[in-house]
Amino acid sequence: MALRLVQVNFKARDDSALGRFWAEALGWGVSSEGPGVTNVEPVGFAWPDPTAVCVDVVTVPDPETVKYRAHLDLATTSAAHQAELVARLLELGATPADVGQGDVPWTVLADPEGNVFCVLEPREIYRDTGPIATVVVNCTDPRAMARFWSEATDWTLHEVTDDHARLRSAEDVGPYLELLRTSGEETVWNRIHLDLRPYPGDDQAAEVARLRALGATDADVGQGDVPWVCLADPEGNEFCVLTPG
């Protein structure tokens, strides 16, 4: 049994507007599975496909009062591409963000609803990831988190140190999941969490029980009676286990 990281979920005041921003940012298309939900995925995408981790934008009535510790890093192929992408994102409604990064080669921006993300300088490791280089989760213990996430999913652990861990899909395609050690209180409010999906024919309840045995805990985010299950990883980062498919 295993789970796949299939999408990042953004909570938004306006799912349609934020969905359009991310579709333009990534060069992807938009669709909707129902009112208040905008799906952002590559044009012609055949769900699920490990070459991409999609974006799901969901309208919530009020701003969140919790801090999610996940954000996206976007890939670029050259210095010119990085500058061009940053300029285009600013035109689309992004704003510069200061998270105390200092003098770094990447650019930190916030989307129109204030979710922080980074436009990376060209890096060889991200040359084949697609527009999303990596999904970053901040944590205090990357080694422990790498153990959890590598057992929770079928993703392969490529690198782990005291400061950083990097995983990628079993097929070695698409973006990375990176666990980055941070110290001190978070100062950035993101409303992003991860969605995992069991393989067709697998049992959602069995997967949830397996995750609890690995150290996950139940999370109540006011979800009510829904077909997915909300959990938190060992450091309290919320994520959802969707129905198999």
Short mmCIF file of C-alpha atoms in Angstrom, two decimals:
data_model
loop_
_atom_site.label_atom_id
_atom_site.label_comp_id
_atom_site.label_asym_id
_atom_site.label_seq_id
_atom_site.Cartn_x
_atom_site.Cartn_y
_atom_site.Cartn_z
CA MET A 1 0.00 0.00 0.00
CA ALA A 2 1.14 3.53 -0.71
CA LEU A 3 -0.14 6.99 -1.44
CA ARG A 4 0.64 9.47 -4.19
CA LEU A 5 1.10 13.19 -3.72
CA VAL A 6 -1.33 14.42 -6.36
CA GLN A 7 -2.03 18.09 -5.65
CA VAL A 8 -1.50 21.10 -3.45
CA ASN A 9 -4.67 22.63 -2.11
CA PHE A 10 -5.02 26.41 -1.78
CA LYS A 11 -7.73 27.89 0.41
CA ALA A 12 -8.95 31.14 -1.20
CA ARG A 13 -11.46 33.93 -0.88
CA ASP A 14 -12.03 33.66 -4.65
CA ASP A 15 -11.10 30.29 -6.13
CA SER A 16 -11.73 31.40 -9.71
CA ALA A 17 -9.47 34.45 -9.55
CA LEU A 18 -6.66 32.67 -7.71
CA GLY A 19 -7.01 29.67 -10.01
CA ARG A 20 -6.62 31.90 -13.06
CA PHE A 21 -3.48 33.43 -11.56
CA TRP A 22 -1.85 30.06 -11.00
CA ALA A 23 -2.93 28.77 -14.40
CA GLU A 24 -1.26 31.77 -16.05
CA ALA A 25 1.78 31.44 -13.79
CA LEU A 26 2.29 27.77 -14.64
CA GLY A 27 1.07 27.81 -18.24
CA TRP A 28 -1.67 25.32 -17.36
CA GLY A 29 -5.42 25.12 -17.91
CA VAL A 30 -8.36 25.42 -15.52
CA SER A 31 -11.46 23.36 -14.92
CA SER A 32 -13.96 23.00 -12.10
CA GLU A 33 -15.40 19.98 -10.32
CA GLY A 34 -18.13 22.12 -8.75
CA PRO A 35 -19.00 25.51 -7.26
CA GLY A 36 -16.20 27.05 -5.23
CA VAL A 37 -13.50 24.79 -6.67
CA THR A 38 -11.02 25.55 -9.45
CA ASN A 39 -8.67 22.85 -10.68
CA VAL A 40 -5.38 23.91 -12.26
CA GLU A 41 -3.52 21.29 -14.26
CA PRO A 42 -1.51 20.87 -17.47
CA VAL A 43 -3.55 21.03 -20.65
CA GLY A 44 -4.49 17.49 -21.68
CA PHE A 45 -3.48 16.13 -18.28
CA ALA A 46 -4.59 12.52 -17.69
CA TRP A 47 -5.28 12.19 -13.97
CA PRO A 48 -3.29 11.00 -12.16
CA ASP A 49 0.08 11.48 -13.84
CA PRO A 50 3.27 11.76 -11.75
CA THR A 51 4.77 14.25 -14.20
CA ALA A 52 2.79 16.97 -12.42
CA VAL A 53 1.49 17.81 -8.97
CA CYS A 54 -1.66 19.79 -9.70
CA VAL A 55 -3.19 22.78 -7.90
CA ASP A 56 -6.67 22.69 -6.39
CA VAL A 57 -8.12 26.06 -5.29
CA VAL A 58 -11.08 26.01 -2.91
CA THR A 59 -13.10 28.99 -1.72
CA VAL A 60 -13.49 29.38 2.05
CA PRO A 61 -15.74 32.04 3.58
CA ASP A 62 -13.17 33.60 5.90
CA PRO A 63 -9.39 33.91 5.99
CA GLU A 64 -7.60 31.08 7.76
CA THR A 65 -6.29 31.69 11.26
CA VAL A 66 -3.60 29.02 11.07
CA LYS A 67 -0.26 28.96 9.31
CA TYR A 68 0.46 26.21 6.82
CA ARG A 69 4.18 25.64 6.32
CA ALA A 70 4.12 24.70 2.66
CA HIS A 71 4.92 26.74 -0.44
CA LEU A 72 5.79 26.28 -4.09
CA ASP A 73 9.14 26.94 -5.77
CA LEU A 74 8.94 27.61 -9.51
CA ALA A 75 11.66 26.45 -11.90
CA THR A 76 13.45 28.57 -14.52
CA THR A 77 15.87 27.64 -17.28
CA SER A 78 18.06 30.76 -17.46
CA ALA A 79 18.61 34.12 -15.81
CA ALA A 80 16.61 35.72 -18.61
CA HIS A 81 13.76 33.27 -18.06
CA GLN A 82 13.76 34.00 -14.32
CA ALA A 83 13.59 37.76 -14.92
CA GLU A 84 10.88 37.35 -17.55
CA LEU A 85 8.80 35.08 -15.31
CA VAL A 86 9.06 37.42 -12.33
CA ALA A 87 8.00 40.38 -14.49
CA ARG A 88 5.03 38.42 -15.88
CA LEU A 89 3.93 37.29 -12.42
CA LEU A 90 4.01 40.87 -11.15
CA GLU A 91 1.81 41.90 -14.08
CA LEU A 92 -0.61 39.09 -13.16
CA GLY A 93 -1.00 40.45 -9.63
CA ALA A 94 1.86 38.97 -7.61
CA THR A 95 3.72 41.26 -5.21
CA PRO A 96 7.28 41.20 -3.82
CA ALA A 97 7.52 39.51 -0.44
CA ASP A 98 10.11 39.93 2.30
CA VAL A 99 10.40 36.86 4.52
CA GLY A 100 13.86 37.78 5.76
CA GLN A 101 15.56 36.06 2.83
CA GLY A 102 18.31 38.67 2.49
CA ASP A 103 20.52 38.64 -0.59
CA VAL A 104 19.60 35.41 -2.38
CA PRO A 105 19.54 34.40 -6.06
CA TRP A 106 15.87 33.49 -6.00
CA THR A 107 12.92 35.89 -5.94
CA VAL A 108 10.25 35.72 -3.25
CA LEU A 109 6.75 36.76 -4.27
CA ALA A 110 3.20 36.51 -2.92
CA ASP A 111 0.23 35.54 -5.03
CA PRO A 112 -2.87 37.83 -5.12
CA GLU A 113 -4.16 36.30 -1.88
CA GLY A 114 -0.85 36.62 -0.07
CA ASN A 115 0.50 33.07 -0.37
CA VAL A 116 4.27 33.27 -0.58
CA PHE A 117 6.19 31.37 -3.26
CA CYS A 118 9.65 31.50 -4.84
CA VAL A 119 10.91 31.87 -8.39
CA LEU A 120 14.21 30.03 -8.36
CA GLU A 121 17.34 30.84 -10.27
CA PRO A 122 18.27 28.12 -12.85
CA ARG A 123 19.31 24.90 -11.11
CA GLU A 124 20.35 21.75 -12.95
CA ILE A 125 18.42 19.47 -10.61
CA TYR A 126 15.13 21.10 -11.63
CA ARG A 127 15.70 21.06 -15.38
CA ASP A 128 13.04 18.37 -15.98
CA THR A 129 10.46 19.03 -13.26
CA GLY A 130 8.05 21.17 -15.22
CA PRO A 131 7.03 24.64 -14.00
CA ILE A 132 6.85 23.57 -10.34
CA ALA A 133 10.36 22.71 -9.21
CA THR A 134 9.44 21.60 -5.74
CA VAL A 135 6.78 21.64 -3.06
CA VAL A 136 8.52 22.84 0.11
CA VAL A 137 7.39 22.00 3.63
CA ASN A 138 9.17 23.77 6.48
CA CYS A 139 9.93 21.65 9.53
CA THR A 140 12.20 21.34 12.55
CA ASP A 141 13.49 17.80 11.92
CA PRO A 142 13.95 16.90 8.23
CA ARG A 143 15.27 13.42 9.03
CA ALA A 144 12.20 12.44 11.03
CA MET A 145 9.88 14.05 8.50
CA ALA A 146 11.66 12.25 5.65
CA ARG A 147 11.05 8.93 7.41
CA PHE A 148 7.36 9.72 7.72
CA TRP A 149 6.80 11.00 4.19
CA SER A 150 8.88 8.32 2.48
CA GLU A 151 6.84 5.64 4.27
CA ALA A 152 3.54 7.46 3.85
CA THR A 153 3.95 7.78 0.07
CA ASP A 154 5.54 5.79 -2.72
CA TRP A 155 7.95 8.66 -3.34
CA THR A 156 11.69 7.91 -3.28
CA LEU A 157 14.01 9.61 -0.79
CA HIS A 158 16.87 11.10 -2.81
CA GLU A 159 18.72 13.07 -0.17
CA VAL A 160 18.53 13.69 3.58
CA THR A 161 20.63 15.77 5.96
CA ASP A 162 19.99 17.51 9.26
CA ASP A 163 18.84 20.58 7.31
CA HIS A 164 17.10 19.26 4.22
CA ALA A 165 15.41 16.23 2.68
CA ARG A 166 14.35 15.70 -0.92
CA LEU A 167 11.85 13.15 -2.30
CA ARG A 168 10.49 12.53 -5.78
CA SER A 169 7.87 10.29 -7.37
CA ALA A 170 8.69 6.61 -7.78
CA GLU A 171 8.88 7.20 -11.54
CA ASP A 172 11.52 9.92 -10.97
CA VAL A 173 9.48 12.54 -12.83
CA GLY A 174 7.67 15.72 -11.90
CA PRO A 175 8.45 18.09 -9.03
CA TYR A 176 10.23 17.25 -5.79
CA LEU A 177 8.90 17.31 -2.24
CA GLU A 178 11.44 19.04 -0.06
CA LEU A 179 11.52 19.21 3.72
CA LEU A 180 13.44 22.24 4.84
CA ARG A 181 14.67 22.84 8.37
CA THR A 182 13.65 26.21 9.78
CA SER A 183 14.21 27.72 13.18
CA GLY A 184 12.11 30.17 15.12
CA GLU A 185 8.50 31.16 14.69
CA GLU A 186 7.09 31.23 11.19
CA THR A 187 6.34 34.72 9.92
CA VAL A 188 4.62 33.80 6.64
CA TRP A 189 0.95 32.86 6.43
CA ASN A 190 0.23 30.38 3.66
CA ARG A 191 -3.08 28.62 3.17
CA ILE A 192 -1.72 25.58 1.35
CA HIS A 193 -1.75 21.89 2.22
CA LEU A 194 -1.00 18.61 0.46
CA ASP A 195 -3.53 16.10 -0.90
CA LEU A 196 -2.64 12.41 -1.16
CA ARG A 197 -4.56 9.76 -3.07
CA PRO A 198 -4.54 5.95 -2.75
CA TYR A 199 -4.09 3.84 -5.85
CA PRO A 200 -7.23 2.42 -7.53
CA GLY A 201 -8.45 -0.60 -5.60
CA ASP A 202 -6.66 0.35 -2.40
CA ASP A 203 -8.62 0.99 0.78
CA GLN A 204 -8.77 4.57 2.04
CA ALA A 205 -9.50 3.52 5.64
CA ALA A 206 -6.58 1.09 5.65
CA GLU A 207 -4.28 3.82 4.35
CA VAL A 208 -5.46 6.22 7.03
CA ALA A 209 -4.85 3.58 9.71
CA ARG A 210 -1.36 3.00 8.32
CA LEU A 211 -0.62 6.73 8.46
CA ARG A 212 -1.78 6.93 12.07
CA ALA A 213 0.60 4.08 12.90
CA LEU A 214 3.41 6.09 11.28
CA GLY A 215 2.68 9.06 13.54
CA ALA A 216 -0.09 11.00 11.78
CA THR A 217 -2.90 12.41 13.89
CA ASP A 218 -6.50 13.34 13.13
CA ALA A 219 -7.10 16.98 12.21
CA ASP A 220 -10.34 18.90 12.51
CA VAL A 221 -10.39 21.88 10.17
CA GLY A 222 -14.16 22.17 10.17
CA GLN A 223 -14.44 19.83 7.19
CA GLY A 224 -17.69 18.23 8.32
CA ASP A 225 -18.99 15.15 6.51
CA VAL A 226 -16.67 14.79 3.51
CA PRO A 227 -15.29 11.80 1.59
CA TRP A 228 -11.67 12.68 2.34
CA VAL A 229 -9.85 12.35 5.66
CA CYS A 230 -7.93 15.23 7.24
CA LEU A 231 -4.74 14.32 9.09
CA ALA A 232 -1.62 16.06 10.36
CA ASP A 233 1.94 14.82 9.98
CA PRO A 234 4.20 14.41 13.05
CA GLU A 235 5.00 18.14 13.04
CA GLY A 236 1.37 19.19 12.75
CA ASN A 237 1.22 20.01 9.03
CA GLU A 238 -2.27 19.19 7.81
CA PHE A 239 -2.88 17.06 4.73
CA CYS A 240 -5.81 15.16 3.23
CA VAL A 241 -6.22 11.55 2.11
CA LEU A 242 -8.59 11.52 -0.84
CA THR A 243 -10.65 8.59 -2.08
CA PRO A 244 -8.82 6.05 -4.31
CA GLY A 245 -8.57 6.84 -7.98
#
